[in-house]
């Protein structure tokens, strides 16, 4: 195992973890406050990527495109809340899963209709195309650091908002007892709509950030949504702190597992067996972790106190 | 007889009569559709046992179908290319493959169910999905059996007195299996065991207060359901003669759930009506437009928003 690979993969893991957090934070907010399971959450991640891609070509600047695309995805999220989620709050989780499963089909096909079957590549601004050379063997693309910085900034901003603003206070209050918040004269429908829009914007941001690396493509959300659910389940549904820690954990374990698991296996078994089993195990690793966590703590690592 | 029973009987009669007519009039396409529908209906019936009657929302049922199909494909593969003879698993005999499918699925259900059933609500939904994803990724990464590209089943299961290469015989087997599966589920849910299972869905604490352990009942139902889905998978493998991890994708599990809900959960005939409506809609819509997922998704949302009790909700049940 060489150290420069380890450093690079750790950074990659960190990047994945932060992107997962952006998706998972909205998911856990919506579940914690609205008690709503939204499978279609990552469709907004996909739409964010597509909208940002189109805008990048239209306005000619990636960052301007992100700034315009954020409110657009927030608006889409608000629409999802208004027309699909709101009539379902009183139903059970099974209905949520089915309806939002249908919504995934609708949004995926809508993206197919609007943007065509091919993915759209997003060009990076000149300034971030370079690489930073830390040593002879250690070269990191600048844009990866931009993603990490943006992810940390978003996480920090979210923390500040939840802990120090009036809206954040209402969100926390809503998470512990939404009926009481409503009884105290807060417009609970508006609050729910805002929470959904905020979650959509965060997921959209994740999609926009990853688009220059992977390009925007149909179905890009369907893999992320499952991983994001693993994150919020491991972290404890409704817990922001849990989502953050679990997202970094899952991101790092997944990335490092894929690159180093065969080396670790070789310590305890024959090279052949290690080569054969490592890819399978590393692909399953995050699910194995989730199963272990739930077997020991059925409510996740940081279960919300009041429920 | 309630209208619900009549609806079920009419549906089953149509399903018994139409496919042979298709076959003898040379409509191979429609017979194929009927066979696929029947096999998926078995899987939906098995899911209904835990989802409908048990209230256990399993979001990983496609994994059992996939495992069942691989239990046909892998022995057939070794029969052709060698290997595993010592275990007796290099065979095309359906008398080995089908029990193998059911045992493997029952064991998988026992081990994963023991963990899953410790959790509740959305945690249960997601952990069942997580285990299905594990199977999915395992099958993707096992190169010998085709990995991502899937595995072609060169020889169908050999059963005494049956030739599964003959499409009408394959359909006949599937249809008979569906009837038996429906009867088994009906019998289970009306027995004392089923009463406890349904009671635990309504109120687990009360069942516990009566001195019964819901966990054990749920786990048993979970294992039975898994074995039945494995059987459906073995038939599906014989029908498609091709298996790929894609059969176990989480969206497939979602489709099975939709079949149960669309038809009407916790009814004997509901899953069959649901599977039929699902497959026929899919076929008709995809015939008109490649964008058929759009109306299909809207329909799914509409069904959840505006109907209670699925298609079976239109018929009056026994009071």
Coordinates of C-alpha atoms in Angstrom, one line a residue:
Chain A
X1 CA 0.0 0.0 0.0
X2 CA 1.6 3.3 -0.9
X3 CA 0.8 6.4 0.9
X4 CA 0.1 8.7 -2.0
X5 CA -2.7 6.4 -3.2
X6 CA -4.0 6.3 0.3
X7 CA -4.1 10.1 0.5
X8 CA -5.8 10.4 -2.9
X9 CA -8.4 7.7 -2.1
X10 CA -9.1 9.3 1.3
X11 CA -9.8 12.6 -0.5
X12 CA -12.0 10.8 -3.0
X13 CA -13.8 9.2 -0.1
X14 CA -14.2 12.5 1.6
X15 CA -15.7 14.0 -1.6
X16 CA -18.1 11.1 -2.0
X17 CA -19.1 11.4 1.7
X18 CA -19.8 15.1 1.4
X19 CA -21.9 14.7 -1.7
X20 CA -23.8 11.9 0.0
X21 CA -24.4 14.2 2.9
X22 CA -25.9 16.9 0.6
X23 CA -28.4 14.3 -0.6
X24 CA -28.9 12.6 2.7
X25 CA -29.4 15.8 4.7
X26 CA -32.5 16.7 2.7
X27 CA -33.8 13.1 3.0
X28 CA -33.3 13.0 6.7
X29 CA -34.9 16.5 7.1
X30 CA -37.9 15.5 5.2
X31 CA -38.2 12.2 7.1
X32 CA -37.5 13.7 10.5
X33 CA -40.0 16.6 10.2
X34 CA -42.6 15.4 7.7
X35 CA -42.3 11.6 8.5
X36 CA -42.3 11.2 4.7
X37 CA -40.2 8.6 2.8
X38 CA -39.1 10.2 -0.5
X39 CA -37.6 7.7 -2.9
X40 CA -37.7 10.4 -5.6
X41 CA -35.4 12.6 -3.6
X42 CA -32.4 11.8 -5.8
X43 CA -34.4 12.5 -9.0
X44 CA -33.9 16.2 -7.9
X45 CA -30.2 15.4 -7.8
X46 CA -30.4 14.3 -11.4
X47 CA -32.6 17.2 -12.4
X48 CA -30.1 19.6 -10.7
X49 CA -27.3 18.1 -12.8
X50 CA -29.3 18.4 -16.0
X51 CA -30.6 21.9 -15.4
X52 CA -27.1 23.1 -14.4
X53 CA -25.7 21.5 -17.6
X54 CA -28.2 23.2 -19.9
X55 CA -27.6 26.5 -18.1
X56 CA -23.9 26.2 -18.3
X57 CA -24.2 26.1 -22.1
X58 CA -26.8 28.9 -22.1
X59 CA -25.0 31.4 -19.9
X60 CA -21.4 30.1 -20.6
X61 CA -20.4 30.0 -16.9
X62 CA -20.6 27.0 -14.6
X63 CA -20.9 29.0 -11.4
X64 CA -23.5 31.4 -12.7
X65 CA -25.4 28.3 -13.9
X66 CA -25.2 26.7 -10.4
X67 CA -26.5 30.0 -8.9
X68 CA -29.5 30.0 -11.2
X69 CA -30.2 26.2 -11.0
X70 CA -30.3 26.2 -7.2
X71 CA -33.6 28.1 -6.9
X72 CA -35.0 26.2 -9.8
X73 CA -34.5 22.9 -8.1
X74 CA -35.8 24.3 -4.9
X75 CA -39.0 25.3 -6.8
X76 CA -39.3 21.8 -8.2
X77 CA -38.9 20.3 -4.7
X78 CA -41.7 22.6 -3.6
X79 CA -43.9 21.3 -6.4
X80 CA -43.2 17.7 -5.4
X81 CA -44.3 18.6 -1.9
X82 CA -47.4 20.4 -3.0
X83 CA -48.7 17.8 -5.5
X84 CA -47.4 14.4 -4.4
X85 CA -46.2 14.5 -0.8
X86 CA -48.8 16.6 0.9
X87 CA -51.8 14.4 0.1
X88 CA -49.8 11.4 1.5
X89 CA -48.7 12.7 4.9
X90 CA -51.5 10.9 6.7
X91 CA -50.8 7.6 4.9
X92 CA -48.4 4.9 5.9
X93 CA -44.8 4.5 4.6
X94 CA -45.8 1.9 2.0
X95 CA -47.9 4.5 0.2
X96 CA -45.0 7.0 0.3
X97 CA -42.6 4.4 -1.2
X98 CA -45.0 3.5 -4.0
X99 CA -46.0 7.0 -5.0
X100 CA -42.5 8.3 -5.0
X101 CA -41.4 5.2 -6.9
X102 CA -43.9 6.2 -9.5
X103 CA -42.5 9.8 -9.4
X104 CA -39.0 8.4 -10.2
X105 CA -40.4 6.8 -13.3
X106 CA -42.1 10.1 -14.3
X107 CA -39.1 12.3 -13.6
X108 CA -36.6 10.0 -15.3
X109 CA -38.8 9.8 -18.4
X110 CA -39.4 13.5 -18.3
X111 CA -35.6 14.1 -18.3
X112 CA -35.3 11.6 -21.2
X113 CA -38.0 13.6 -23.1
X114 CA -36.4 17.0 -22.5
X115 CA -32.7 16.2 -22.7
X116 CA -32.6 13.0 -24.8
X117 CA -31.2 9.6 -23.9
X118 CA -27.5 10.6 -23.9
X119 CA -25.9 12.2 -20.9
X120 CA -24.7 15.8 -21.1
X121 CA -21.1 16.6 -20.2
X122 CA -20.5 19.8 -18.3
X123 CA -17.3 21.8 -19.1
X124 CA -15.4 23.0 -16.1
X125 CA -14.2 26.7 -15.8
X126 CA -10.6 27.1 -17.0
X127 CA -9.4 27.9 -13.4
X128 CA -10.4 24.4 -12.1
X129 CA -9.1 22.2 -14.9
X130 CA -5.6 22.0 -13.4
X131 CA -4.1 19.8 -10.9
X132 CA -2.3 20.5 -7.7
X133 CA 1.0 18.7 -7.3
X134 CA 1.7 18.0 -3.7
X135 CA 4.7 15.7 -4.4
X136 CA 6.0 13.8 -7.4
X137 CA 3.5 10.9 -7.0
X138 CA 0.7 12.9 -5.3
X139 CA -1.3 14.9 -7.8
X140 CA -4.9 16.0 -7.0
X141 CA -7.3 17.6 -9.5
X142 CA -8.2 21.1 -8.3
X143 CA -11.9 20.5 -8.9
X144 CA -12.0 17.7 -6.3
X145 CA -10.8 20.2 -3.7
X146 CA -13.5 22.6 -4.9
X147 CA -16.2 19.9 -4.3
X148 CA -14.8 19.1 -0.9
X149 CA -14.8 22.8 0.0
X150 CA -18.3 23.4 -1.3
X151 CA -19.6 20.3 0.5
X152 CA -18.1 21.5 3.8
X153 CA -19.4 25.0 3.3
X154 CA -22.9 23.7 2.6
X155 CA -22.7 21.4 5.6
X156 CA -21.5 24.3 7.7
X157 CA -24.2 26.6 6.4
X158 CA -26.8 24.0 7.1
X159 CA -25.6 23.6 10.7
X160 CA -25.6 27.4 11.2
X161 CA -29.1 27.6 9.8
X162 CA -30.5 24.7 11.9
X163 CA -28.9 25.8 15.1
X164 CA -28.8 29.6 14.9
X165 CA -31.8 30.9 12.9
X166 CA -35.5 31.2 13.5
X167 CA -36.2 28.9 10.5
X168 CA -33.8 26.4 12.0
X169 CA -35.5 26.6 15.3
X170 CA -38.9 25.9 13.7
X171 CA -37.4 23.0 11.8
X172 CA -36.0 21.5 15.1
X173 CA -39.3 22.1 16.8
X174 CA -41.2 20.5 13.9
X175 CA -38.9 17.5 14.1
X176 CA -39.8 16.9 17.7
X177 CA -43.5 17.8 17.7
X178 CA -45.1 19.1 14.6
X179 CA -48.6 19.3 16.0
X180 CA -47.4 21.6 18.8
X181 CA -45.6 23.8 16.3
X182 CA -48.8 24.1 14.3
X183 CA -50.8 24.9 17.5
X184 CA -48.4 27.7 18.3
X185 CA -49.6 29.6 15.2
X186 CA -46.8 28.6 12.8
X187 CA -47.9 28.0 9.2
X188 CA -47.0 24.4 9.1
X189 CA -47.8 23.9 5.4
X190 CA -45.4 26.7 4.5
X191 CA -42.7 25.2 6.8
X192 CA -43.1 21.8 5.2
X193 CA -42.9 23.3 1.7
X194 CA -39.7 25.2 2.7
X195 CA -38.1 22.0 4.2
X196 CA -38.8 20.1 1.0
X197 CA -37.5 22.9 -1.2
X198 CA -34.4 23.2 1.0
X199 CA -33.8 19.4 0.7
X200 CA -34.3 19.6 -3.1
X201 CA -31.8 22.4 -3.4
X202 CA -29.2 20.5 -1.4
X203 CA -29.7 17.3 -3.5
X204 CA -29.6 19.5 -6.6
X205 CA -26.4 21.1 -5.5
X206 CA -24.8 17.6 -5.1
X207 CA -25.9 16.8 -8.7
X208 CA -24.5 20.0 -10.0
X209 CA -21.2 19.5 -8.3
X210 CA -20.7 16.0 -9.6
X211 CA -21.9 16.8 -13.1
X212 CA -18.5 18.0 -14.5
X213 CA -16.9 14.7 -13.4
X214 CA -19.5 12.2 -14.3
X215 CA -21.8 14.2 -16.7
X216 CA -25.5 14.5 -16.2
X217 CA -27.3 11.3 -17.1
X218 CA -30.7 9.6 -16.8
X219 CA -30.9 7.4 -13.8
X220 CA -27.9 8.9 -12.1
X221 CA -30.0 9.4 -9.0
X222 CA -31.1 5.8 -8.7
X223 CA -27.8 4.6 -7.4
X224 CA -27.3 7.6 -5.1
X225 CA -30.7 7.4 -3.5
X226 CA -30.1 3.9 -2.2
X227 CA -26.7 4.9 -0.8
X228 CA -28.2 8.0 0.7
X229 CA -30.9 5.8 2.4
X230 CA -28.1 3.6 3.8
X231 CA -26.5 6.8 5.2
X232 CA -29.6 8.1 7.0
X233 CA -30.5 4.6 8.3
X234 CA -27.0 4.1 9.7
X235 CA -27.0 7.6 11.1
X236 CA -30.4 7.4 12.6
X237 CA -33.4 8.8 10.6
X238 CA -34.0 12.5 11.4
X239 CA -30.6 13.2 12.9
X240 CA -28.5 15.8 11.0
X241 CA -25.4 14.9 13.0
X242 CA -26.0 11.2 12.3
X243 CA -26.4 11.9 8.6
X244 CA -23.1 13.9 8.5
X245 CA -21.0 11.3 10.4
X246 CA -22.6 8.4 8.5
X247 CA -22.2 10.1 5.1
X248 CA -18.4 10.5 5.7
X249 CA -18.1 7.0 7.1
X250 CA -19.9 5.4 4.2
X251 CA -18.1 7.6 1.6
X252 CA -14.7 6.7 3.1
X253 CA -15.4 3.0 3.6
X254 CA -16.9 2.6 0.1
X255 CA -14.0 4.3 -1.6
X256 CA -11.2 2.8 0.5
X257 CA -12.8 -0.6 0.4
X258 CA -12.8 -0.7 -3.3
X259 CA -9.1 0.2 -3.5
X260 CA -7.6 -1.6 -0.6
X261 CA -9.8 -4.5 0.4
X262 CA -7.9 -7.0 -1.7
X263 CA -4.6 -5.9 0.0
X264 CA -6.2 -6.4 3.4
X265 CA -7.6 -9.8 2.4
X266 CA -4.2 -10.9 1.2
X267 CA -3.0 -10.6 4.8
X268 CA -5.3 -13.4 5.9
X269 CA -5.9 -15.5 2.8
X270 CA -4.3 -16.7 -0.4
X271 CA -3.7 -14.0 -3.1
X272 CA -6.0 -15.9 -5.5
X273 CA -8.9 -16.1 -3.0
X274 CA -8.4 -12.4 -2.1
X275 CA -8.4 -11.3 -5.8
X276 CA -11.6 -13.2 -6.3
X277 CA -13.6 -12.2 -3.2
X278 CA -12.5 -8.6 -2.7
X279 CA -14.5 -7.0 -5.6
X280 CA -17.7 -8.7 -4.4
X281 CA -17.2 -7.9 -0.7
X282 CA -16.2 -4.3 -1.4
X283 CA -19.3 -3.7 -3.5
X284 CA -21.4 -5.1 -0.6
X285 CA -19.4 -3.4 2.1
X286 CA -21.8 -0.5 2.8
X287 CA -24.8 -2.8 3.0
X288 CA -22.9 -5.2 5.3
X289 CA -22.2 -2.2 7.6
X290 CA -25.8 -1.1 7.5
X291 CA -27.0 -4.6 8.4
X292 CA -24.5 -4.8 11.3
X293 CA -25.4 -1.4 12.6
X294 CA -29.1 -2.3 12.5
X295 CA -28.6 -5.7 14.0
X296 CA -26.9 -4.0 17.0
X297 CA -28.8 -0.7 17.1
X298 CA -32.2 -1.1 15.3
X299 CA -32.6 2.7 15.3
X300 CA -29.3 3.7 13.8
X301 CA -26.2 5.2 15.5
X302 CA -27.8 8.5 16.6
X303 CA -31.5 7.9 17.0
X304 CA -33.4 11.2 17.5
X305 CA -34.4 11.6 21.1
X306 CA -38.0 12.5 20.7
X307 CA -40.2 10.5 18.4
Chain B
X1 CA -70.0 -16.2 -2.7
X2 CA -68.7 -12.7 -2.4
X3 CA -68.2 -10.6 -5.6
X4 CA -64.5 -10.6 -4.7
X5 CA -64.3 -14.4 -4.9
X6 CA -66.2 -14.4 -8.2
X7 CA -63.8 -11.8 -9.6
X8 CA -60.9 -14.0 -8.6
X9 CA -62.4 -17.1 -10.1
X10 CA -63.3 -15.3 -13.3
X11 CA -59.7 -14.0 -13.6
X12 CA -58.3 -17.4 -12.9
X13 CA -60.6 -19.0 -15.5
X14 CA -59.6 -16.5 -18.1
X15 CA -56.0 -17.1 -17.4
X16 CA -56.6 -20.9 -17.8
X17 CA -58.5 -20.6 -21.1
X18 CA -56.9 -17.8 -23.0
X19 CA -53.3 -19.0 -23.2
X20 CA -54.1 -22.4 -24.8
X21 CA -56.3 -20.6 -27.4
X22 CA -53.3 -18.3 -28.1
X23 CA -51.1 -21.3 -28.4
X24 CA -53.3 -23.3 -30.8
X25 CA -54.0 -20.2 -32.9
X26 CA -50.3 -19.6 -33.2
X27 CA -50.1 -16.4 -31.1
X28 CA -46.8 -17.3 -29.4
X29 CA -46.4 -13.7 -28.3
X30 CA -49.5 -13.6 -26.2
X31 CA -48.8 -17.0 -24.7
X32 CA -45.4 -15.7 -23.7
X33 CA -47.0 -12.7 -22.0
X34 CA -49.4 -15.0 -20.1
X35 CA -46.6 -17.2 -18.9
X36 CA -44.5 -14.2 -17.7
X37 CA -47.6 -12.8 -16.0
X38 CA -48.4 -16.1 -14.3
X39 CA -44.9 -16.6 -13.0
X40 CA -44.7 -13.0 -11.6
X41 CA -48.1 -13.5 -10.1
X42 CA -46.6 -16.4 -8.0
X43 CA -43.9 -14.0 -6.8
X44 CA -46.6 -11.4 -6.0
X45 CA -48.7 -13.9 -4.1
X46 CA -45.7 -14.8 -2.0
X47 CA -45.0 -11.2 -1.3
X48 CA -48.6 -10.6 -0.4
X49 CA -48.3 -13.2 2.4
X50 CA -45.8 -11.0 4.3
X51 CA -46.7 -7.5 2.9
X52 CA -50.4 -7.8 2.8
X53 CA -51.3 -10.2 5.7
X54 CA -48.2 -9.7 7.8
X55 CA -47.8 -5.9 7.3
X56 CA -44.1 -6.5 6.6
X57 CA -43.1 -4.2 3.8
X58 CA -40.3 -6.1 2.2
X59 CA -38.5 -4.0 -0.4
X60 CA -36.1 -6.8 -1.5
X61 CA -38.3 -9.5 -2.8
X62 CA -36.8 -9.5 -6.3
X63 CA -33.6 -10.9 -4.7
X64 CA -35.5 -14.2 -4.0
X65 CA -36.7 -14.4 -7.5
X66 CA -33.2 -13.8 -8.8
X67 CA -31.7 -16.4 -6.4
X68 CA -34.3 -18.9 -7.6
X69 CA -33.4 -18.3 -11.2
X70 CA -29.7 -18.7 -10.4
X71 CA -30.4 -22.0 -8.7
X72 CA -31.5 -23.2 -12.1
X73 CA -28.8 -21.5 -14.1
X74 CA -25.8 -22.4 -12.1
X75 CA -26.3 -26.2 -12.0
X76 CA -27.2 -26.1 -15.7
X77 CA -24.0 -24.2 -16.3
X78 CA -21.9 -26.7 -14.4
X79 CA -23.6 -29.6 -16.2
X80 CA -22.4 -28.2 -19.5
X81 CA -19.0 -26.9 -18.5
X82 CA -18.0 -29.1 -15.6
X83 CA -17.4 -28.4 -11.9
X84 CA -19.4 -29.0 -8.7
X85 CA -20.0 -32.6 -9.6
X86 CA -18.9 -33.7 -6.2
X87 CA -21.8 -31.7 -4.7
X88 CA -24.2 -33.2 -7.1
X89 CA -24.9 -29.7 -8.4
X90 CA -23.9 -30.2 -12.0
X91 CA -27.3 -31.2 -13.2
X92 CA -30.3 -30.1 -15.3
X93 CA -32.8 -32.1 -13.3
X94 CA -35.6 -29.9 -12.1
X95 CA -36.0 -32.3 -9.2
X96 CA -32.7 -31.0 -7.9
X97 CA -32.8 -27.4 -9.1
X98 CA -36.3 -26.4 -7.9
X99 CA -35.8 -27.7 -4.3
X100 CA -32.4 -26.1 -4.4
X101 CA -34.0 -22.8 -5.3
X102 CA -36.5 -23.1 -2.5
X103 CA -34.0 -24.2 0.1
X104 CA -31.5 -21.5 -0.8
X105 CA -34.2 -18.8 -0.6
X106 CA -35.6 -20.2 2.6
X107 CA -32.1 -20.1 4.2
X108 CA -31.5 -16.6 2.9
X109 CA -34.9 -15.5 4.3
X110 CA -34.1 -17.2 7.6
X111 CA -30.7 -15.5 8.1
X112 CA -31.7 -12.0 6.8
X113 CA -35.2 -12.1 8.3
X114 CA -33.8 -12.8 11.7
X115 CA -31.9 -9.5 11.5
X116 CA -34.5 -7.5 9.5
X117 CA -37.4 -8.4 11.8
X118 CA -35.6 -6.7 14.8
X119 CA -36.3 -3.4 13.1
X120 CA -39.6 -1.7 12.4
X121 CA -41.2 0.7 9.9
X122 CA -39.0 2.4 7.4
X123 CA -35.9 0.7 8.9
X124 CA -37.4 -2.6 7.9
X125 CA -38.2 -1.4 4.4
X126 CA -34.6 -0.2 3.9
X127 CA -32.8 -3.2 5.5
X128 CA -34.7 -5.7 3.4
X129 CA -33.6 -3.6 0.4
X130 CA -30.0 -3.6 1.7
X131 CA -29.9 -7.4 1.8
X132 CA -31.3 -7.5 -1.7
X133 CA -28.6 -5.1 -2.9
X134 CA -26.0 -7.4 -1.4
X135 CA -27.2 -10.3 -3.5
X136 CA -27.4 -8.0 -6.5
X137 CA -23.8 -6.9 -6.1
X138 CA -22.6 -10.4 -5.3
X139 CA -24.1 -11.6 -8.6
X140 CA -22.6 -8.6 -10.5
X141 CA -19.1 -9.4 -9.3
X142 CA -19.0 -13.2 -9.7
X143 CA -17.3 -13.4 -13.1
X144 CA -17.7 -17.1 -13.6
X145 CA -21.5 -16.8 -13.9
X146 CA -21.4 -13.9 -16.3
X147 CA -21.3 -11.1 -13.7
X148 CA -23.0 -8.0 -15.1
X149 CA -23.7 -9.6 -18.5
X150 CA -25.8 -12.4 -17.0
X151 CA -25.9 -16.1 -17.7
X152 CA -27.6 -18.0 -20.5
X153 CA -29.4 -21.1 -19.4
X154 CA -28.6 -23.5 -22.2
X155 CA -30.9 -26.3 -21.0
X156 CA -34.2 -25.9 -19.2
X157 CA -35.0 -28.0 -16.1
X158 CA -35.8 -31.6 -16.8
X159 CA -38.9 -32.8 -15.1
X160 CA -40.4 -36.3 -15.4
X161 CA -43.4 -36.3 -17.8
X162 CA -42.9 -32.6 -18.7
X163 CA -41.0 -30.9 -21.5
X164 CA -40.5 -27.3 -20.5
X165 CA -39.2 -26.4 -24.0
X166 CA -42.8 -26.8 -25.0
X167 CA -44.3 -23.3 -24.2
X168 CA -47.8 -24.6 -23.4
X169 CA -46.4 -27.2 -21.0
X170 CA -44.3 -24.5 -19.3
X171 CA -47.4 -22.3 -19.0
X172 CA -49.4 -25.3 -17.6
X173 CA -46.8 -25.8 -14.9
X174 CA -46.7 -22.1 -14.1
X175 CA -50.5 -22.0 -13.9
X176 CA -50.8 -25.0 -11.7
X177 CA -48.1 -23.6 -9.4
X178 CA -50.0 -20.3 -9.2
X179 CA -53.2 -22.1 -8.1
X180 CA -51.3 -24.1 -5.5
X181 CA -49.5 -21.0 -4.2
X182 CA -52.8 -19.1 -3.9
X183 CA -54.3 -22.1 -2.0
X184 CA -51.4 -22.4 0.3
X185 CA -51.5 -18.7 1.2
X186 CA -55.2 -18.8 1.7
X187 CA -54.8 -21.9 3.9
X188 CA -52.0 -20.2 5.9
X189 CA -53.8 -17.0 6.4
X190 CA -57.0 -18.7 7.6
X191 CA -55.2 -21.0 10.1
X192 CA -54.4 -20.2 13.7
X193 CA -50.9 -19.2 12.5
X194 CA -52.3 -16.8 10.0
X195 CA -54.6 -15.2 12.7
X196 CA -51.6 -14.5 14.8
X197 CA -49.7 -13.1 11.8
X198 CA -52.6 -10.8 10.9
X199 CA -53.1 -9.9 14.5
X200 CA -49.5 -8.8 14.8
X201 CA -50.0 -6.6 11.8
X202 CA -52.8 -4.8 13.6
X203 CA -51.3 -4.6 17.0
X204 CA -48.1 -6.5 17.9
X205 CA -48.3 -5.5 21.6
X206 CA -51.7 -7.1 22.0
X207 CA -50.5 -10.3 20.4
X208 CA -47.5 -10.3 22.8
X209 CA -49.8 -9.7 25.8
X210 CA -51.7 -12.9 24.8
X211 CA -48.5 -14.7 25.4
X212 CA -47.5 -15.2 21.7
X213 CA -44.2 -14.1 20.2
X214 CA -44.9 -12.1 17.0
X215 CA -41.2 -12.4 16.0
X216 CA -41.3 -16.1 15.6
X217 CA -44.5 -16.0 13.5
X218 CA -43.3 -13.3 11.3
X219 CA -40.0 -15.0 10.7
X220 CA -41.8 -18.2 9.7
X221 CA -44.0 -16.3 7.3
X222 CA -40.9 -14.5 6.0
X223 CA -39.2 -17.9 5.3
X224 CA -42.3 -19.4 3.6
X225 CA -42.7 -16.3 1.4
X226 CA -39.0 -16.4 0.5
X227 CA -39.1 -20.1 -0.5
X228 CA -42.2 -19.4 -2.7
X229 CA -40.6 -16.5 -4.4
X230 CA -37.5 -18.7 -5.0
X231 CA -39.8 -21.2 -6.7
X232 CA -41.2 -18.5 -8.9
X233 CA -37.6 -17.5 -9.7
X234 CA -36.8 -21.1 -10.8
X235 CA -39.8 -20.9 -13.2
X236 CA -38.8 -17.5 -14.4
X237 CA -35.3 -18.8 -15.2
X238 CA -36.8 -21.6 -17.2
X239 CA -39.0 -19.1 -19.0
X240 CA -36.4 -16.5 -19.9
X241 CA -33.5 -19.0 -20.2
X242 CA -31.3 -16.1 -19.2
X243 CA -30.5 -14.6 -15.9
X244 CA -28.8 -11.4 -15.0
X245 CA -28.3 -9.3 -11.9
X246 CA -30.8 -6.8 -13.4
X247 CA -33.6 -9.2 -12.3
X248 CA -32.7 -8.3 -8.7
X249 CA -32.4 -4.6 -9.1
X250 CA -34.3 -2.7 -6.4
X251 CA -36.7 -1.3 -9.0
X252 CA -37.8 -4.9 -9.6
X253 CA -38.7 -5.2 -6.0
X254 CA -40.6 -2.0 -6.3
X255 CA -42.6 -3.4 -9.2
X256 CA -43.5 -6.5 -7.2
X257 CA -44.8 -4.3 -4.4
X258 CA -46.8 -2.3 -6.9
X259 CA -48.4 -5.5 -8.3
X260 CA -49.6 -6.4 -4.8
X261 CA -50.9 -3.0 -4.0
X262 CA -52.4 -2.4 -7.4
X263 CA -54.4 -5.6 -7.2
X264 CA -55.2 -5.3 -3.6
X265 CA -53.1 -6.4 -0.6
X266 CA -54.3 -9.1 1.8
X267 CA -56.7 -10.6 -0.7
X268 CA -56.3 -14.0 -2.3
X269 CA -56.8 -12.9 -5.9
X270 CA -55.4 -9.3 -5.6
X271 CA -51.8 -10.1 -6.4
X272 CA -52.8 -12.0 -9.5
X273 CA -55.0 -9.1 -10.8
X274 CA -52.2 -6.7 -10.0
X275 CA -49.6 -8.7 -11.8
X276 CA -52.0 -9.1 -14.8
X277 CA -52.8 -5.4 -14.9
X278 CA -49.1 -4.5 -14.5
X279 CA -47.8 -6.7 -17.3
X280 CA -50.6 -5.9 -19.7
X281 CA -50.3 -2.2 -19.1
X282 CA -46.5 -2.4 -19.5
X283 CA -47.0 -4.2 -22.8
X284 CA -49.7 -1.9 -24.2
X285 CA -48.1 1.3 -23.1
X286 CA -44.6 0.3 -24.4
X287 CA -46.2 -0.6 -27.7
X288 CA -47.4 3.0 -28.2
X289 CA -44.4 5.0 -27.0
X290 CA -40.9 4.5 -25.8
X291 CA -41.7 7.0 -23.1
X292 CA -44.2 4.6 -21.5
X293 CA -42.7 5.0 -18.1
X294 CA -44.2 8.5 -17.9
X295 CA -47.9 7.5 -18.1
X296 CA -47.0 4.4 -16.1
X297 CA -45.5 6.4 -13.3
X298 CA -48.4 8.9 -13.3
X299 CA -50.8 5.9 -13.0
X300 CA -48.9 4.5 -10.1
X301 CA -49.1 7.8 -8.3
X302 CA -52.8 8.1 -9.1
X303 CA -53.5 4.5 -7.8
X304 CA -51.8 5.4 -4.5
X305 CA -53.4 8.8 -4.1
X306 CA -57.0 8.0 -5.2
X307 CA -57.7 4.3 -4.7
X308 CA -58.0 2.3 -1.5
X309 CA -57.6 -1.4 -1.6
X310 CA -56.5 -1.6 -5.3
X311 CA -58.4 -3.3 -8.0
X312 CA -60.0 -5.7 -5.5
X313 CA -61.4 -2.6 -3.8
X314 CA -64.0 -2.4 -6.6
X315 CA -65.4 -5.7 -5.5
X316 CA -67.2 -6.3 -2.3
X317 CA -65.5 -8.7 0.1
X318 CA -67.0 -11.1 2.6
X319 CA -68.3 -9.3 5.7

